[in-house]
Amino acid sequence: MTERKNYTASELLAVMSGRILEDGQIVFAGVGIPLLAATLAQRVHAPGLTILFEGGVVGPFVVPGELPPSTNEQRCTRRANMVLPITDVLLLLQRGYVDVGFMGGAQIDRYGNLNSSFIGNPEKPAIRLPGTGGGNDISSLTQMIVAMKHEKRRFVDAVDFITSPGFIKGGTSRADSGLIAGGMYRVVTDLAILGFDAETKEMQVIALHPGVEAEEVKDNTGFDIAIPDHVARTEPPQENELAVLRDVDPDRLYTA
Amino acid sequence: MTERKNYTASELLAVMSGRILEDGQIVFAGVGIPLLAATLAQRVHAPGLTILFEGGVVGPFVVPGELPPSTNEQRCTRRANMVLPITDVLLLLQRGYVDVGFMGGAQIDRYGNLNSSFIGNPEKPAIRLPGTGGGNDISSLTQMIVAMKHEKRRFVDAVDFITSPGFIKGGTSRADSGLIAGGMYRVVTDLAILGFDAETKEMQVIALHPGVEAEEVKDNTGFDIAIPDHVARTEPPQENELAVLRDVDPDRLYTA
Amino acid sequence: MADRTIVTPHLELRRRTAERDRGLREKVMSLEEAASFVSDGDHVAVGGCTISRTPTALIWALVRAKKKNLVISRSITSSEGDVLLGSGVSKHVITSWFSQGIVWGVSKVMRHYTESRKARFDEWSHMAIGLRYRAGGMGIPYMPVRSMIGSDVNALRGDEVKEVTCPFTGERLMALPALNPDIALIHVQRADAYGNAQLDGLQFMDIDIAMAANRVILTTERIVSNDQIRRAPDQTRIPFFTVDAVVEVPYGSAPHECYGLYEPFFDHMDALAAQTKADPEKGIKKYLDDFYYEPSSWSDYLDRLGAEALIDASRRGRSIYND
Amino acid sequence: MADRTIVTPHLELRRRTAERDRGLREKVMSLEEAASFVSDGDHVAVGGCTISRTPTALIWALVRAKKKNLVISRSITSSEGDVLLGSGVSKHVITSWFSQGIVWGVSKVMRHYTESRKARFDEWSHMAIGLRYRAGGMGIPYMPVRSMIGSDVNALRGDEVKEVTCPFTGERLMALPALNPDIALIHVQRADAYGNAQLDGLQFMDIDIAMAANRVILTTERIVSNDQIRRAPDQTRIPFFTVDAVVEVPYGSAPHECYGLYEPFFDHMDALAAQTKADPEKGIKKYLDDFYYEPSSWSDYLDRLGAEALIDASRRGRSIYND
């Protein structure tokens, strides 16, 4: 598979994660790749998919070329079914109405914990990041899909700070901590689709994207990651999928 | 004072209780006498008085001749400043925004406890009454004014059932039970204005209405009630007060 | 029945919710089809309050379908409660106040059934009922509250309420158990075919009920397009994914009111009160025969209310917007 | 300062509320008069979210009045947070996310002040902030929640969160402490002279903030008559009795957006981000000089944004209703 790719890494992320979404689901989505992927899913195979935005929006319909820059602005409400206070849209997660939380990630570890708060020691951080936003709530209260670039510095053995809990220390530690619902479901990268071992809750490769070899994933992951010998392969992005992405994001704000 | 009265007992109740309300207060009012009295106060001496209705209404303005039959219907919202869900208007009491709760009473006891649930033993009642509605919340969470007819069967030593707590068993028992705010402030009847002893929390007479003698109050009260030797006297209803009442309730729905 | 009224454990609540089809899909059906979502023994939350926005048509359908042993909850229960007891559909009502309305005095039907212990009337404070639904809608198992303390109302509830201590202030509060009804019946002014509902005027506890319940049946005065809903999404009060059935029922609250559209049918309510005062059991049975069992359809029911009454109630109802 | 962030005991909360003049009265005043309601050291809750319905004009007035040691809380904090740190008005921000906005990357101003420990940024989950305000507005001292468990977000909060057990189900939950700000700053599309506010579109946490705070300063794009409010009382979102000051400030959120009226001033925001990225301290100081200290009035501030930018933002803002 050395043929020239007709899509960017971001488009690959959007297509691969969009395919995981199912018709009829309610998806709590961040802007960027998650929003693009959810919109793609709506237009390709999941017309009954509902998007929720943290700003308080239920079931918006993205207008091509007018992608919102955050989930908390009026553009997010275009052709929405409902607008709610922020706290109430987040409470939908706690009540159990949401099937999937879907966000990007800055740093993730072996057990799917995400860090968006501190690089280095939180007491004296090298970098203070913006923080959790709704990330902690979403990952605490529902099943999660994370879409992110596959880089060694992002895939670490243990995050510096657990902002959004995955499986904490693996095994039953998540439920033991009091988080009785939800958990990390899939991590979608530009190299692979990753899941978590049913028992140990360690991240593992489920499928490799076209043209990607197992070594490439290992090289770009900061911990030992299990890859089955006869690992599955994803289908490359299809023309109709790429066409939708380019229609929705003609300026390539999120897919450059 | 044997002159012929130019007002009914209900009008007397409305006038006397209306006078207790102060400008700028927020009053959680029931229909009937409380609503009439609050409207009277607004038009005579308290233009900045705000009425709240249990159905979720903030600051309505009663249209003469269109008195609402309950606090939960559209007539209650006429010229209101705001409409809220029921739970949220009741939460204003808990938050401390309300100065006075103002309701009628079926049965009251020495410590200002109200019963609107059961006559007789609750396990096998002689009469099942409609219940608390918001009465329990109002009397638990704010200072109370109660307007009711002064009859022996209504003023009892101990109510059969405490629906809306007054001072429970007197003394500090209310606060001891966990009700740290509010409490019974005044009971207004067609005979007198009643208050509560600062220490014992027993009901006592503060003032007698025109033409009423102390004996008449004692005869119509089912427990020993303290009446000061030189008890105060209320001023009779004034023409302007009666005129407002008759304007607001021309059909004498609540003042017959 | 009693176990239907305590707290549903979180994972069980989630399991039930996960099983529901929450996708964007049309769900318009008839009253009879909608009534089939209610199973005997269900906890049914009734929207509206007293004689306002009562889902009368749905109750009418449940009575005609001869449902049994429903546990009914409502903020304040009016004549629809008398109908539910008199028809045998329910023997257990959870509410804060139960009578047709203040102006009609204490309901003889309620008295007849509760005093004879043919039916149970569990009394909670009005805010307690509301906060129980709200906790249920928020996905928490209890809500701390400062009322229903010190009175006999909480004493009578026994283990259904618990005292808790604030871990920050040490204050004593009451814990109210979350209430997640099996099904909610709600009547609104307008909704789309997916179940997005927009309410005018008084909202009562309907939004919390919708969020808390495991199913929602919506009746609506009219079904509007989804496009109309999407042009004013900040007016939507109940989101489609909580709703399982949408039924268009004009005058669906009659003889009670529907804000901005019709006021209560006072003459009808007066006659009902007089009839049940004279003889609670016979009075309500005759009412059920005349208005619930005999009509061939909802339109036939409205015929029995009469065109003059419909016009008068509508004139009064719309007058709220005459200013 | 720290004691400003824990739970106010109920009787103290009530005492403060009882002292407020909650009567129906006019309270229209200037930005400068309104800013005088804020005392040094106050906990100030900021309405809106990120770059939407931010009470920019009030923050502008606070900066110009050289307030000190304000503790700031907000759902999500954007460039107004950089302004509050850079001006020295605040050294303590309580929020769930702090940067100008995703598209502008991590704020260098936030990083500069927090990494050097010149300022404190207390991180809570977004829902936790919201539920803290909500508990405050409900008059309860804590709210049970199922998030902020198991992560380092709660671990870092130490004694500010407590584990509780549900007395009904035995489930473990986190107790979030109620937050009752000393004062809330809220910008709305329209309000009357008494402070009845009607919001269009996204509400964010503004209603809970208004109910929770001990004072509310409202800025509004326009002041409408109380008659207009009373014709649609179901559109009122903030009741007058929570409000202490009303100021009419057109474009009061600029350069952020105000739903239905104007979108963010993106070019202005781009320039601010570029300027603070190059040198956080100097960049924000220059911004403060240019837009906060030098303008002679709010109109002068708007002049500096420029008519073309005002018209462009308005065209985009109103387009939400073009469908």
JSON list of N, CA, C and O in Angstrom, two decimals, chain C residues 221-247:
[
{"chain": "C", "resi": 221, "resn": "GLU", "atom": "N", "xyz": [-51.78, 19.88, 21.29]},
{"chain": "C", "resi": 221, "resn": "GLU", "atom": "CA", "xyz": [-52.91, 20.53, 20.61]},
{"chain": "C", "resi": 221, "resn": "GLU", "atom": "C", "xyz": [-52.71, 20.51, 19.11]},
{"chain": "C", "resi": 221, "resn": "GLU", "atom": "O", "xyz": [-53.65, 20.37, 18.36]},
{"chain": "C", "resi": 222, "resn": "ARG", "atom": "N", "xyz": [-51.44, 20.68, 18.68]},
{"chain": "C", "resi": 222, "resn": "ARG", "atom": "CA", "xyz": [-51.17, 20.52, 17.25]},
{"chain": "C", "resi": 222, "resn": "ARG", "atom": "C", "xyz": [-49.74, 20.06, 17.03]},
{"chain": "C", "resi": 222, "resn": "ARG", "atom": "O", "xyz": [-48.86, 20.32, 17.84]},
{"chain": "C", "resi": 223, "resn": "ILE", "atom": "N", "xyz": [-49.57, 19.36, 15.93]},
{"chain": "C", "resi": 223, "resn": "ILE", "atom": "CA", "xyz": [-48.23, 18.92, 15.53]},
{"chain": "C", "resi": 223, "resn": "ILE", "atom": "C", "xyz": [-47.70, 19.92, 14.53]},
{"chain": "C", "resi": 223, "resn": "ILE", "atom": "O", "xyz": [-48.35, 20.20, 13.52]},
{"chain": "C", "resi": 224, "resn": "VAL", "atom": "N", "xyz": [-46.54, 20.48, 14.83]},
{"chain": "C", "resi": 224, "resn": "VAL", "atom": "CA", "xyz": [-45.93, 21.46, 13.93]},
{"chain": "C", "resi": 224, "resn": "VAL", "atom": "C", "xyz": [-44.73, 20.80, 13.25]},
{"chain": "C", "resi": 224, "resn": "VAL", "atom": "O", "xyz": [-44.29, 19.72, 13.65]},
{"chain": "C", "resi": 225, "resn": "SER", "atom": "N", "xyz": [-44.19, 21.47, 12.25]},
{"chain": "C", "resi": 225, "resn": "SER", "atom": "CA", "xyz": [-43.06, 20.90, 11.53]},
{"chain": "C", "resi": 225, "resn": "SER", "atom": "C", "xyz": [-41.80, 20.99, 12.38]},
{"chain": "C", "resi": 225, "resn": "SER", "atom": "O", "xyz": [-41.67, 21.87, 13.24]},
{"chain": "C", "resi": 226, "resn": "ASN", "atom": "N", "xyz": [-40.88, 20.09, 12.15]},
{"chain": "C", "resi": 226, "resn": "ASN", "atom": "CA", "xyz": [-39.58, 20.15, 12.80]},
{"chain": "C", "resi": 226, "resn": "ASN", "atom": "C", "xyz": [-38.85, 21.44, 12.42]},
{"chain": "C", "resi": 226, "resn": "ASN", "atom": "O", "xyz": [-38.12, 22.02, 13.23]},
{"chain": "C", "resi": 227, "resn": "ASP", "atom": "N", "xyz": [-39.09, 21.92, 11.20]},
{"chain": "C", "resi": 227, "resn": "ASP", "atom": "CA", "xyz": [-38.48, 23.20, 10.78]},
{"chain": "C", "resi": 227, "resn": "ASP", "atom": "C", "xyz": [-38.91, 24.33, 11.71]},
{"chain": "C", "resi": 227, "resn": "ASP", "atom": "O", "xyz": [-38.10, 25.19, 12.06]},
{"chain": "C", "resi": 228, "resn": "GLN", "atom": "N", "xyz": [-40.18, 24.34, 12.07]},
{"chain": "C", "resi": 228, "resn": "GLN", "atom": "CA", "xyz": [-40.67, 25.40, 12.96]},
{"chain": "C", "resi": 228, "resn": "GLN", "atom": "C", "xyz": [-39.96, 25.33, 14.33]},
{"chain": "C", "resi": 228, "resn": "GLN", "atom": "O", "xyz": [-39.56, 26.35, 14.88]},
{"chain": "C", "resi": 229, "resn": "ILE", "atom": "N", "xyz": [-39.82, 24.13, 14.82]},
{"chain": "C", "resi": 229, "resn": "ILE", "atom": "CA", "xyz": [-39.10, 23.93, 16.09]},
{"chain": "C", "resi": 229, "resn": "ILE", "atom": "C", "xyz": [-37.67, 24.44, 15.96]},
{"chain": "C", "resi": 229, "resn": "ILE", "atom": "O", "xyz": [-37.16, 25.17, 16.83]},
{"chain": "C", "resi": 230, "resn": "ARG", "atom": "N", "xyz": [-37.02, 24.11, 14.88]},
{"chain": "C", "resi": 230, "resn": "ARG", "atom": "CA", "xyz": [-35.61, 24.44, 14.72]},
{"chain": "C", "resi": 230, "resn": "ARG", "atom": "C", "xyz": [-35.39, 25.94, 14.52]},
{"chain": "C", "resi": 230, "resn": "ARG", "atom": "O", "xyz": [-34.27, 26.42, 14.68]},
{"chain": "C", "resi": 231, "resn": "ARG", "atom": "N", "xyz": [-36.45, 26.67, 14.15]},
{"chain": "C", "resi": 231, "resn": "ARG", "atom": "CA", "xyz": [-36.28, 28.12, 14.03]},
{"chain": "C", "resi": 231, "resn": "ARG", "atom": "C", "xyz": [-36.26, 28.81, 15.39]},
{"chain": "C", "resi": 231, "resn": "ARG", "atom": "O", "xyz": [-35.82, 29.95, 15.49]},
{"chain": "C", "resi": 232, "resn": "ALA", "atom": "N", "xyz": [-36.75, 28.16, 16.43]},
{"chain": "C", "resi": 232, "resn": "ALA", "atom": "CA", "xyz": [-36.73, 28.74, 17.78]},
{"chain": "C", "resi": 232, "resn": "ALA", "atom": "C", "xyz": [-36.37, 27.66, 18.79]},
{"chain": "C", "resi": 232, "resn": "ALA", "atom": "O", "xyz": [-37.15, 27.32, 19.67]},
{"chain": "C", "resi": 233, "resn": "PRO", "atom": "N", "xyz": [-35.14, 27.13, 18.67]},
{"chain": "C", "resi": 233, "resn": "PRO", "atom": "CA", "xyz": [-34.78, 26.00, 19.54]},
{"chain": "C", "resi": 233, "resn": "PRO", "atom": "C", "xyz": [-34.76, 26.39, 21.02]},
{"chain": "C", "resi": 233, "resn": "PRO", "atom": "O", "xyz": [-34.86, 25.52, 21.89]},
{"chain": "C", "resi": 234, "resn": "ASP", "atom": "N", "xyz": [-34.65, 27.69, 21.31]},
{"chain": "C", "resi": 234, "resn": "ASP", "atom": "CA", "xyz": [-34.64, 28.08, 22.73]},
{"chain": "C", "resi": 234, "resn": "ASP", "atom": "C", "xyz": [-36.05, 28.06, 23.32]},
{"chain": "C", "resi": 234, "resn": "ASP", "atom": "O", "xyz": [-36.22, 28.33, 24.51]},
{"chain": "C", "resi": 235, "resn": "GLN", "atom": "N", "xyz": [-37.04, 27.74, 22.52]},
{"chain": "C", "resi": 235, "resn": "GLN", "atom": "CA", "xyz": [-38.40, 27.60, 23.04]},
{"chain": "C", "resi": 235, "resn": "GLN", "atom": "C", "xyz": [-38.76, 26.14, 23.31]},
{"chain": "C", "resi": 235, "resn": "GLN", "atom": "O", "xyz": [-39.81, 25.86, 23.88]},
{"chain": "C", "resi": 236, "resn": "THR", "atom": "N", "xyz": [-37.92, 25.21, 22.88]},
{"chain": "C", "resi": 236, "resn": "THR", "atom": "CA", "xyz": [-38.19, 23.80, 23.13]},
{"chain": "C", "resi": 236, "resn": "THR", "atom": "C", "xyz": [-37.96, 23.51, 24.60]},
{"chain": "C", "resi": 236, "resn": "THR", "atom": "O", "xyz": [-36.94, 23.91, 25.16]},
{"chain": "C", "resi": 237, "resn": "ARG", "atom": "N", "xyz": [-38.92, 22.85, 25.23]},
{"chain": "C", "resi": 237, "resn": "ARG", "atom": "CA", "xyz": [-38.81, 22.58, 26.67]},
{"chain": "C", "resi": 237, "resn": "ARG", "atom": "C", "xyz": [-38.61, 21.09, 26.95]},
{"chain": "C", "resi": 237, "resn": "ARG", "atom": "O", "xyz": [-38.07, 20.72, 27.98]},
{"chain": "C", "resi": 238, "resn": "ILE", "atom": "N", "xyz": [-39.09, 20.25, 26.04]},
{"chain": "C", "resi": 238, "resn": "ILE", "atom": "CA", "xyz": [-38.92, 18.80, 26.20]},
{"chain": "C", "resi": 238, "resn": "ILE", "atom": "C", "xyz": [-38.24, 18.28, 24.94]},
{"chain": "C", "resi": 238, "resn": "ILE", "atom": "O", "xyz": [-38.75, 18.49, 23.84]},
{"chain": "C", "resi": 239, "resn": "PRO", "atom": "N", "xyz": [-37.08, 17.64, 25.09]},
{"chain": "C", "resi": 239, "resn": "PRO", "atom": "CA", "xyz": [-36.37, 17.17, 23.89]},
{"chain": "C", "resi": 239, "resn": "PRO", "atom": "C", "xyz": [-36.95, 15.84, 23.38]},
{"chain": "C", "resi": 239, "resn": "PRO", "atom": "O", "xyz": [-37.39, 15.00, 24.15]},
{"chain": "C", "resi": 240, "resn": "PHE", "atom": "N", "xyz": [-36.90, 15.69, 22.07]},
{"chain": "C", "resi": 240, "resn": "PHE", "atom": "CA", "xyz": [-37.51, 14.54, 21.40]},
{"chain": "C", "resi": 240, "resn": "PHE", "atom": "C", "xyz": [-37.04, 13.20, 21.95]},
{"chain": "C", "resi": 240, "resn": "PHE", "atom": "O", "xyz": [-37.80, 12.24, 21.96]},
{"chain": "C", "resi": 241, "resn": "PHE", "atom": "N", "xyz": [-35.78, 13.13, 22.41]},
{"chain": "C", "resi": 241, "resn": "PHE", "atom": "CA", "xyz": [-35.26, 11.80, 22.75]},
{"chain": "C", "resi": 241, "resn": "PHE", "atom": "C", "xyz": [-35.83, 11.25, 24.04]},
{"chain": "C", "resi": 241, "resn": "PHE", "atom": "O", "xyz": [-35.62, 10.09, 24.36]},
{"chain": "C", "resi": 242, "resn": "THR", "atom": "N", "xyz": [-36.56, 12.08, 24.79]},
{"chain": "C", "resi": 242, "resn": "THR", "atom": "CA", "xyz": [-37.25, 11.56, 25.97]},
{"chain": "C", "resi": 242, "resn": "THR", "atom": "C", "xyz": [-38.64, 11.04, 25.64]},
{"chain": "C", "resi": 242, "resn": "THR", "atom": "O", "xyz": [-39.28, 10.44, 26.49]},
{"chain": "C", "resi": 243, "resn": "VAL", "atom": "N", "xyz": [-39.08, 11.29, 24.41]},
{"chain": "C", "resi": 243, "resn": "VAL", "atom": "CA", "xyz": [-40.49, 11.06, 24.05]},
{"chain": "C", "resi": 243, "resn": "VAL", "atom": "C", "xyz": [-40.65, 9.79, 23.23]},
{"chain": "C", "resi": 243, "resn": "VAL", "atom": "O", "xyz": [-39.87, 9.55, 22.31]},
{"chain": "C", "resi": 244, "resn": "ASP", "atom": "N", "xyz": [-41.65, 9.00, 23.57]},
{"chain": "C", "resi": 244, "resn": "ASP", "atom": "CA", "xyz": [-41.88, 7.72, 22.90]},
{"chain": "C", "resi": 244, "resn": "ASP", "atom": "C", "xyz": [-43.10, 7.72, 22.00]},
{"chain": "C", "resi": 244, "resn": "ASP", "atom": "O", "xyz": [-43.23, 6.86, 21.14]},
{"chain": "C", "resi": 245, "resn": "ALA", "atom": "N", "xyz": [-44.02, 8.67, 22.25]},
{"chain": "C", "resi": 245, "resn": "ALA", "atom": "CA", "xyz": [-45.24, 8.71, 21.44]},
{"chain": "C", "resi": 245, "resn": "ALA", "atom": "C", "xyz": [-45.74, 10.15, 21.39]},
{"chain": "C", "resi": 245, "resn": "ALA", "atom": "O", "xyz": [-45.67, 10.87, 22.38]},
{"chain": "C", "resi": 246, "resn": "VAL", "atom": "N", "xyz": [-46.21, 10.54, 20.21]},
{"chain": "C", "resi": 246, "resn": "VAL", "atom": "CA", "xyz": [-46.79, 11.87, 20.02]},
{"chain": "C", "resi": 246, "resn": "VAL", "atom": "C", "xyz": [-48.20, 11.69, 19.44]},
{"chain": "C", "resi": 246, "resn": "VAL", "atom": "O", "xyz": [-48.37, 11.00, 18.44]},
{"chain": "C", "resi": 247, "resn": "VAL", "atom": "N", "xyz": [-49.16, 12.29, 20.12]},
{"chain": "C", "resi": 247, "resn": "VAL", "atom": "CA", "xyz": [-50.55, 12.19, 19.65]},
{"chain": "C", "resi": 247, "resn": "VAL", "atom": "C", "xyz": [-51.13, 13.59, 19.54]},
{"chain": "C", "resi": 247, "resn": "VAL", "atom": "O", "xyz": [-51.06, 14.36, 20.49]}
]
